[in-house]
Coordinates of N, CA and C in Angstrom, one line a residue:
X23 N 0.8 -1.0 0.1 CA -0.1 -0.1 -0.1 C 0.9 1.2 0.0
X24 N 0.8 2.1 -0.9 CA 1.5 3.3 -0.9 C 1.3 4.2 0.3
X25 N 0.2 4.5 0.4 CA -0.2 5.3 1.5 C -1.6 4.8 2.1
X26 N -1.7 4.9 3.3 CA -3.0 4.7 4.2 C -3.0 5.5 5.4
X27 N -3.5 6.7 5.5 CA -3.5 7.7 6.7 C -4.6 8.2 6.9
X28 N -4.8 8.8 8.1 CA -5.7 9.8 8.5 C -4.9 11.1 8.9
X29 N -5.4 12.3 8.4 CA -4.9 13.6 8.8 C -6.0 14.4 9.4
X30 N -5.7 14.7 10.7 CA -6.7 15.8 11.4 C -5.9 17.1 11.6
X31 N -6.9 18.1 11.7 CA -6.2 19.5 11.9 C -7.0 20.2 12.7
X32 N -6.4 21.1 13.7 CA -7.1 22.0 14.5 C -6.3 23.1 14.4
X33 N -6.9 24.5 13.9 CA -6.1 25.8 13.9 C -4.9 25.4 13.0
X34 N -3.7 25.9 13.7 CA -2.3 25.6 12.9 C -1.8 24.3 13.2
X35 N -2.4 23.4 13.9 CA -1.9 22.2 14.1 C -2.6 21.1 13.2
X36 N -1.9 20.0 12.7 CA -2.4 19.0 12.0 C -1.5 17.7 12.4
X37 N -2.0 16.5 12.4 CA -1.5 15.3 12.8 C -1.7 14.4 11.8
X38 N -0.8 13.6 11.2 CA -1.0 12.6 10.1 C -0.7 11.3 10.9
X39 N -1.5 10.3 10.9 CA -1.3 9.0 11.4 C -1.7 7.9 10.4
X40 N -0.6 7.1 10.2 CA -0.8 5.8 9.4 C 0.5 5.8 8.5
X41 N 0.4 5.2 7.2 CA 1.6 4.9 6.3 C 1.5 6.1 5.3
X42 N 2.5 6.9 5.2 CA 2.6 7.9 4.3 C 3.9 8.2 3.7
X43 N 4.0 9.0 2.8 CA 5.3 9.2 1.8 C 6.1 10.1 2.7
X44 N 7.4 10.0 2.6 CA 8.5 10.7 3.3 C 8.4 12.3 3.0
X45 N 9.0 13.0 3.9 CA 9.0 14.3 3.8 C 10.7 14.7 3.4
X46 N 11.5 13.6 3.4 CA 12.9 13.6 3.0 C 13.1 14.0 1.4
X47 N 13.8 14.9 1.2 CA 14.3 15.2 -0.3 C 13.3 15.9 -1.1
X48 N 13.6 16.3 -2.4 CA 12.8 17.0 -3.2 C 12.0 16.0 -4.1
X49 N 12.4 15.0 -4.6 CA 11.7 13.9 -5.5 C 10.7 13.2 -4.7
X50 N 9.7 12.8 -5.3 CA 8.5 12.2 -4.7 C 8.4 10.8 -5.3
X51 N 7.7 9.8 -4.7 CA 7.4 8.6 -5.2 C 6.4 8.6 -6.5
X52 N 5.6 9.4 -6.5 CA 4.7 9.4 -7.6 C 5.4 10.2 -8.7
X53 N 5.2 9.4 -9.9 CA 6.0 10.0 -11.2 C 5.4 11.2 -11.8
X54 N 4.1 11.4 -11.8 CA 3.7 12.7 -12.3 C 4.0 13.9 -11.6
X55 N 4.4 13.8 -10.4 CA 4.9 14.9 -9.6 C 6.3 15.2 -9.6
X56 N 7.3 14.5 -10.2 CA 8.4 14.7 -10.6 C 8.7 15.4 -11.8
X57 N 9.7 16.4 -11.9 CA 10.1 17.0 -13.0 C 10.6 16.1 -14.2
X58 N 11.6 15.3 -13.7 CA 12.3 14.3 -14.5 C 11.6 12.9 -14.6
X59 N 11.9 12.2 -15.6 CA 11.1 10.7 -15.7 C 12.1 9.8 -14.8
X60 N 13.3 10.1 -14.7 CA 14.2 9.4 -14.0 C 14.5 9.8 -12.5
X61 N 15.0 9.2 -11.8 CA 15.3 9.6 -10.2 C 16.7 9.6 -10.0
X62 N 17.1 10.5 -9.1 CA 18.4 10.7 -8.7 C 19.0 9.4 -7.8
X63 N 20.2 9.1 -7.8 CA 20.8 8.2 -7.2 C 20.4 8.2 -5.7
X64 N 20.2 9.5 -5.1 CA 20.1 9.6 -3.6 C 18.6 9.3 -3.4
X65 N 17.7 9.4 -4.2 CA 16.2 9.2 -4.1 C 16.1 7.7 -4.2
X66 N 16.8 7.0 -5.0 CA 16.7 5.6 -5.2 C 17.2 4.7 -4.2
X67 N 18.3 5.3 -3.6 CA 19.0 4.3 -2.8 C 19.5 5.1 -1.5
X68 N 19.3 6.4 -1.2 CA 19.7 7.1 -0.1 C 18.7 7.8 0.8
X69 N 17.3 7.6 0.3 CA 16.2 8.1 1.2 C 15.2 7.2 1.2
X70 N 14.4 7.3 2.2 CA 13.2 6.4 2.5 C 12.2 7.0 1.4
X71 N 11.3 5.9 1.1 CA 10.1 6.2 0.2 C 8.9 6.5 1.2
X72 N 8.7 5.6 2.2 CA 7.6 5.8 3.2 C 7.8 5.7 4.5
X73 N 6.8 6.1 5.5 CA 7.0 5.7 6.9 C 5.8 5.4 7.3
X74 N 5.7 4.5 8.4 CA 4.5 4.5 9.3 C 4.5 5.1 10.6
X75 N 3.7 5.8 11.0 CA 3.8 6.3 12.2 C 2.9 7.6 12.4
X76 N 3.5 8.6 13.1 CA 2.7 9.9 13.4 C 3.5 11.0 13.3
X77 N 3.0 11.9 12.4 CA 3.8 13.2 12.1 C 2.9 14.4 12.5
X78 N 3.5 15.2 13.4 CA 2.7 16.3 13.7 C 3.3 17.7 13.2
X79 N 2.5 18.6 12.5 CA 2.9 19.8 11.8 C 2.3 20.9 12.5
X80 N 3.1 22.0 12.8 CA 2.6 23.1 13.3 C 2.9 24.3 12.2
X81 N 1.9 24.9 11.8 CA 2.1 26.1 11.0 C 2.4 27.2 11.9
X82 N 3.5 27.7 12.0 CA 4.0 28.9 12.8 C 3.4 30.1 12.3
X83 N 3.5 30.3 10.9 CA 3.0 31.6 10.3 C 2.8 31.4 9.0
X84 N 2.4 32.1 8.1 CA 2.3 32.0 6.6 C 3.6 31.4 6.0
X85 N 4.8 31.6 6.7 CA 6.2 31.2 6.1 C 6.9 30.0 6.7
X86 N 6.6 29.6 8.0 CA 7.2 28.7 8.4 C 6.2 27.7 9.0
X87 N 6.6 26.4 8.7 CA 5.9 25.1 9.4 C 7.1 24.3 9.9
X88 N 6.7 23.8 11.0 CA 7.5 22.7 11.8 C 6.9 21.2 11.8
X89 N 7.9 20.3 11.5 CA 7.4 19.0 11.6 C 8.1 18.2 12.7
X90 N 7.3 17.1 13.4 CA 7.9 16.2 14.1 C 7.1 14.9 14.3
X91 N 7.8 13.8 14.5 CA 6.9 12.7 14.6 C 7.9 11.3 14.8
X92 N 7.1 10.2 15.2 CA 7.7 9.0 15.5 C 7.3 8.0 14.4
X93 N 8.3 7.2 13.9 CA 7.8 6.2 12.8 C 8.5 5.0 13.1
X94 N 8.0 4.0 12.4 CA 8.6 2.5 12.5 C 9.9 2.6 11.6
X95 N 10.3 3.6 11.2 CA 11.7 3.6 10.5 C 11.4 3.7 8.8
X96 N 12.2 3.3 8.0 CA 12.3 3.4 6.6 C 11.4 2.3 5.9
X97 N 10.3 2.7 5.1 CA 9.7 1.8 4.4 C 9.5 0.6 5.1
X98 N 8.9 0.7 6.4 CA 8.5 -0.4 7.3 C 7.1 -0.2 7.5
X99 N 6.3 -1.1 7.1 CA 4.6 -0.9 7.5 C 4.4 -1.4 8.8
X100 N 5.2 -2.0 9.6 CA 5.1 -2.4 11.0 C 6.8 -2.7 11.5
X101 N 6.8 -2.8 12.8 CA 8.0 -3.3 13.4 C 8.2 -4.7 13.5
X102 N 7.9 -5.4 12.5 CA 8.0 -7.0 12.8 C 9.7 -7.3 13.1
X103 N 10.4 -6.7 12.3 CA 11.8 -7.1 12.5 C 12.7 -6.3 13.3
X104 N 12.1 -5.1 13.8 CA 12.8 -4.2 14.6 C 11.9 -3.5 15.5
X105 N 12.1 -3.6 16.8 CA 11.1 -3.0 17.8 C 11.5 -1.6 18.1
X106 N 12.3 -0.9 17.4 CA 12.8 0.4 17.6 C 11.9 1.4 16.9
X107 N 11.9 2.7 17.3 CA 11.2 3.8 16.8 C 12.2 4.8 16.1
X108 N 11.8 5.5 15.2 CA 12.7 6.5 14.4 C 11.9 8.0 14.8
X109 N 12.8 9.0 14.8 CA 12.4 10.3 14.7 C 12.2 10.7 13.4
X110 N 11.2 11.5 12.9 CA 11.2 12.1 11.6 C 10.7 13.6 12.0
X111 N 11.4 14.6 11.3 CA 11.0 15.9 11.7 C 11.7 16.8 10.4
X112 N 11.2 18.1 10.7 CA 11.7 19.2 9.8 C 11.1 20.2 9.9
X113 N 11.5 21.4 9.1 CA 11.1 22.6 9.1 C 11.1 23.2 7.5
X114 N 10.0 23.9 7.1 CA 9.9 24.5 5.8 C 9.7 25.9 6.0
X115 N 10.5 26.7 5.4 CA 10.3 28.3 5.3 C 10.1 28.7 3.7
X116 N 9.2 29.3 3.7 CA 8.6 30.1 2.2 C 9.0 31.4 2.3
X117 N 9.5 31.9 1.6 CA 9.8 33.5 1.4 C 8.4 34.2 1.2
X118 N 8.3 35.5 1.8 CA 7.0 36.2 1.6 C 6.6 36.4 0.3
X119 N 7.3 36.4 -0.7 CA 6.9 36.4 -2.1 C 6.5 35.2 -2.6
X120 N 6.7 34.2 -2.0 CA 6.2 32.7 -2.4 C 7.2 32.2 -3.5
X121 N 8.1 32.6 -3.9 CA 9.1 32.4 -4.9 C 10.3 31.4 -4.5
X122 N 10.5 31.5 -3.2 CA 11.6 30.6 -2.8 C 11.2 29.9 -1.4
X123 N 11.8 28.7 -1.4 CA 11.4 27.9 -0.3 C 12.7 27.2 0.1
X124 N 12.9 27.0 1.4 CA 13.9 26.2 1.8 C 13.4 25.1 3.1
X125 N 13.8 24.0 2.7 CA 13.1 23.0 3.5 C 14.4 22.1 4.2
X126 N 14.1 21.6 5.5 CA 15.1 20.7 6.1 C 14.3 19.7 6.7
X127 N 14.8 18.4 6.5 CA 14.2 17.1 7.0 C 15.2 16.2 7.5
X128 N 14.7 15.4 8.5 CA 15.8 14.5 9.3 C 14.9 13.2 9.6
X129 N 15.7 12.2 9.3 CA 15.1 11.0 10.1 C 16.4 10.3 10.9
X130 N 16.2 9.9 12.0 CA 17.1 8.9 12.7 C 16.5 8.1 13.7
X131 N 17.1 6.7 13.5 CA 16.8 5.8 14.5 C 17.4 4.5 14.1
X132 N 17.1 3.3 14.9 CA 17.5 2.0 14.6 C 16.9 1.3 13.6
X133 N 17.8 0.8 12.6 CA 17.2 0.0 11.4 C 17.8 -1.2 11.3
X134 N 17.2 -2.2 10.7 CA 17.9 -3.6 10.5 C 19.1 -3.3 9.4
X135 N 20.2 -4.2 9.6 CA 21.2 -4.0 8.6 C 20.8 -4.9 7.5
X136 N 20.1 -6.0 7.7 CA 19.8 -6.9 6.6 C 18.3 -6.7 6.4
X137 N 17.8 -6.6 4.9 CA 16.6 -6.7 4.8 C 15.7 -7.7 5.5
X138 N 14.7 -7.6 6.1 CA 14.0 -8.7 6.9 C 14.6 -9.6 7.6
X139 N 15.8 -8.9 8.3 CA 16.3 -9.6 9.5 C 16.1 -9.1 10.7
X140 N 16.1 -10.0 11.7 CA 15.7 -9.5 13.0 C 16.7 -8.9 13.7
X141 N 18.0 -9.2 13.4 CA 19.1 -8.5 14.0 C 20.4 -8.5 13.1
X142 N 21.4 -7.9 13.2 CA 21.4 -6.6 14.2 C 20.7 -5.3 13.7
X143 N 20.7 -4.2 14.5 CA 20.3 -3.2 14.1 C 21.3 -2.1 14.2
X144 N 21.3 -1.0 13.3 CA 22.2 0.1 13.5 C 21.5 1.4 13.4
X145 N 22.1 2.2 13.9 CA 21.4 3.6 13.8 C 21.6 4.4 12.5
X146 N 20.6 4.7 12.0 CA 20.5 5.3 10.6 C 20.3 6.7 10.7
X147 N 20.9 7.6 10.1 CA 20.7 9.0 10.1 C 20.7 9.7 8.7
X148 N 19.8 10.3 8.3 CA 19.8 11.0 6.9 C 19.0 12.3 7.2
X149 N 19.9 13.4 6.6 CA 19.0 14.7 6.5 C 19.0 15.2 5.1
X150 N 18.1 16.1 4.8 CA 18.1 16.6 3.5 C 17.7 18.2 3.6
X151 N 18.4 18.9 2.8 CA 18.2 20.3 2.8 C 17.9 20.7 1.3
X152 N 16.9 21.2 1.0 CA 16.3 21.5 -0.2 C 16.0 23.1 -0.5
X153 N 16.6 23.6 -1.4 CA 16.2 25.2 -1.8 C 15.6 25.1 -3.2
X154 N 14.5 25.7 -3.1 CA 13.9 25.9 -4.6 C 13.6 27.3 -4.6
X155 N 13.8 27.6 -5.9 CA 13.5 29.2 -6.4 C 12.8 29.2 -7.8
X156 N 11.7 29.9 -7.8 CA 11.0 30.0 -9.1 C 11.6 31.3 -9.6
X157 N 12.1 31.2 -10.8 CA 12.8 32.3 -11.6 C 11.9 33.1 -12.4
X158 N 11.1 32.3 -13.2 CA 10.0 32.8 -14.1 C 9.0 31.7 -14.1
X159 N 7.9 32.1 -14.8 CA 6.9 31.0 -15.0 C 7.2 29.9 -15.6
X160 N 8.3 29.8 -16.2 CA 8.8 28.6 -17.1 C 10.1 28.0 -16.7
X161 N 10.7 28.7 -15.7 CA 11.9 28.3 -15.2 C 12.1 28.4 -13.6
X162 N 12.6 27.4 -13.0 CA 12.8 27.1 -11.6 C 14.1 26.5 -11.3
X163 N 14.7 26.7 -10.1 CA 15.9 26.1 -9.7 C 15.8 25.4 -8.2
X164 N 16.3 24.1 -8.2 CA 16.2 23.5 -7.2 C 17.8 23.0 -6.7
X165 N 18.1 23.0 -5.5 CA 19.5 22.8 -4.8 C 18.9 21.7 -3.8
X166 N 19.4 20.5 -3.9 CA 19.3 19.4 -2.7 C 20.6 19.0 -2.3
X167 N 20.8 18.8 -0.9 CA 21.9 18.3 -0.4 C 21.6 17.2 0.6
X168 N 21.7 15.9 0.7 CA 21.5 14.9 1.4 C 22.8 14.4 2.2
X169 N 22.7 14.0 3.5 CA 23.9 13.4 4.1 C 23.3 12.3 4.9
X170 N 24.1 11.3 5.1 CA 23.4 10.1 5.8 C 24.6 9.4 6.3
X171 N 24.4 8.7 7.4 CA 25.2 7.8 8.2 C 24.5 6.6 8.6
X172 N 25.1 5.5 8.6 CA 24.8 4.4 9.2 C 25.6 3.6 9.8
X173 N 25.7 3.6 11.3 CA 26.7 2.8 12.2 C 28.1 3.2 11.5
X174 N 28.3 4.6 11.4 CA 29.8 4.9 11.2 C 30.1 5.0 9.8
X175 N 29.2 4.6 8.8 CA 29.6 4.6 7.5 C 29.0 5.8 6.8
X176 N 29.7 6.5 5.9 CA 29.2 7.9 5.4 C 28.9 7.5 4.0
X177 N 28.0 8.4 3.6 CA 27.5 8.4 2.1 C 28.2 9.4 1.5
X178 N 28.7 9.3 0.3 CA 28.6 8.3 -0.8 C 29.6 7.4 -1.1
X179 N 30.8 7.5 -0.2 CA 31.9 6.9 -0.3 C 31.8 5.3 -0.3
X180 N 31.0 4.9 0.5 CA 30.7 3.4 0.4 C 29.3 3.3 0.5
X181 N 28.8 1.9 0.0 CA 27.6 1.5 0.0 C 27.0 1.5 1.4
X182 N 25.8 2.1 1.8 CA 25.3 2.0 3.2 C 24.1 1.4 3.3
X183 N 23.6 1.3 4.6 CA 22.4 0.3 4.7 C 21.1 0.5 4.4
X184 N 20.7 1.4 3.7 CA 19.3 1.8 3.4 C 18.5 0.7 2.6
X185 N 19.1 0.4 1.5 CA 18.3 -0.7 0.7 C 19.2 -1.9 0.4
X186 N 19.1 -2.9 1.2 CA 20.0 -4.1 0.9 C 20.8 -4.2 2.3
X187 N 21.9 -5.1 2.1 CA 22.7 -5.5 3.1 C 23.7 -4.4 3.6
X188 N 24.1 -3.7 2.8 CA 24.7 -2.6 3.3 C 26.4 -2.9 3.7
X189 N 26.7 -4.1 3.7 CA 28.1 -4.4 4.1 C 29.0 -4.9 3.0

């Protein structure tokens, strides 16, 4: 199931509970919502696609939103192989003219090192900074920087643990 969640909101607060797409990175899972037909290496191998859990969003004002939540980690529908939880959070700032946007997102928590293996687990950390700017009606610019670590391994020098064995 790509997504199955309930989202409730009151005033400037909202909470999303269930299985939902990640807030990490610029590219998204659904093809029509991406500019290019292909995906960057980081989206395919270095970022989660989905999370299961709860994500609270606070709209501080028209320009700033803050997010924080607890998930079962990367692309896990439940914690059948790993009884640990991960933190998912971030912030989005939109310029008053609406043409620039800066987003920061982070996910950190214990993840299994082998797909569908009960043990061992390693602390996985990924952060993403995305700056987007609309230059004209037909031209925009996007800069994205990801940084990830898994049990002392750094991206991109070596393969790391997100998709597959990682060793």
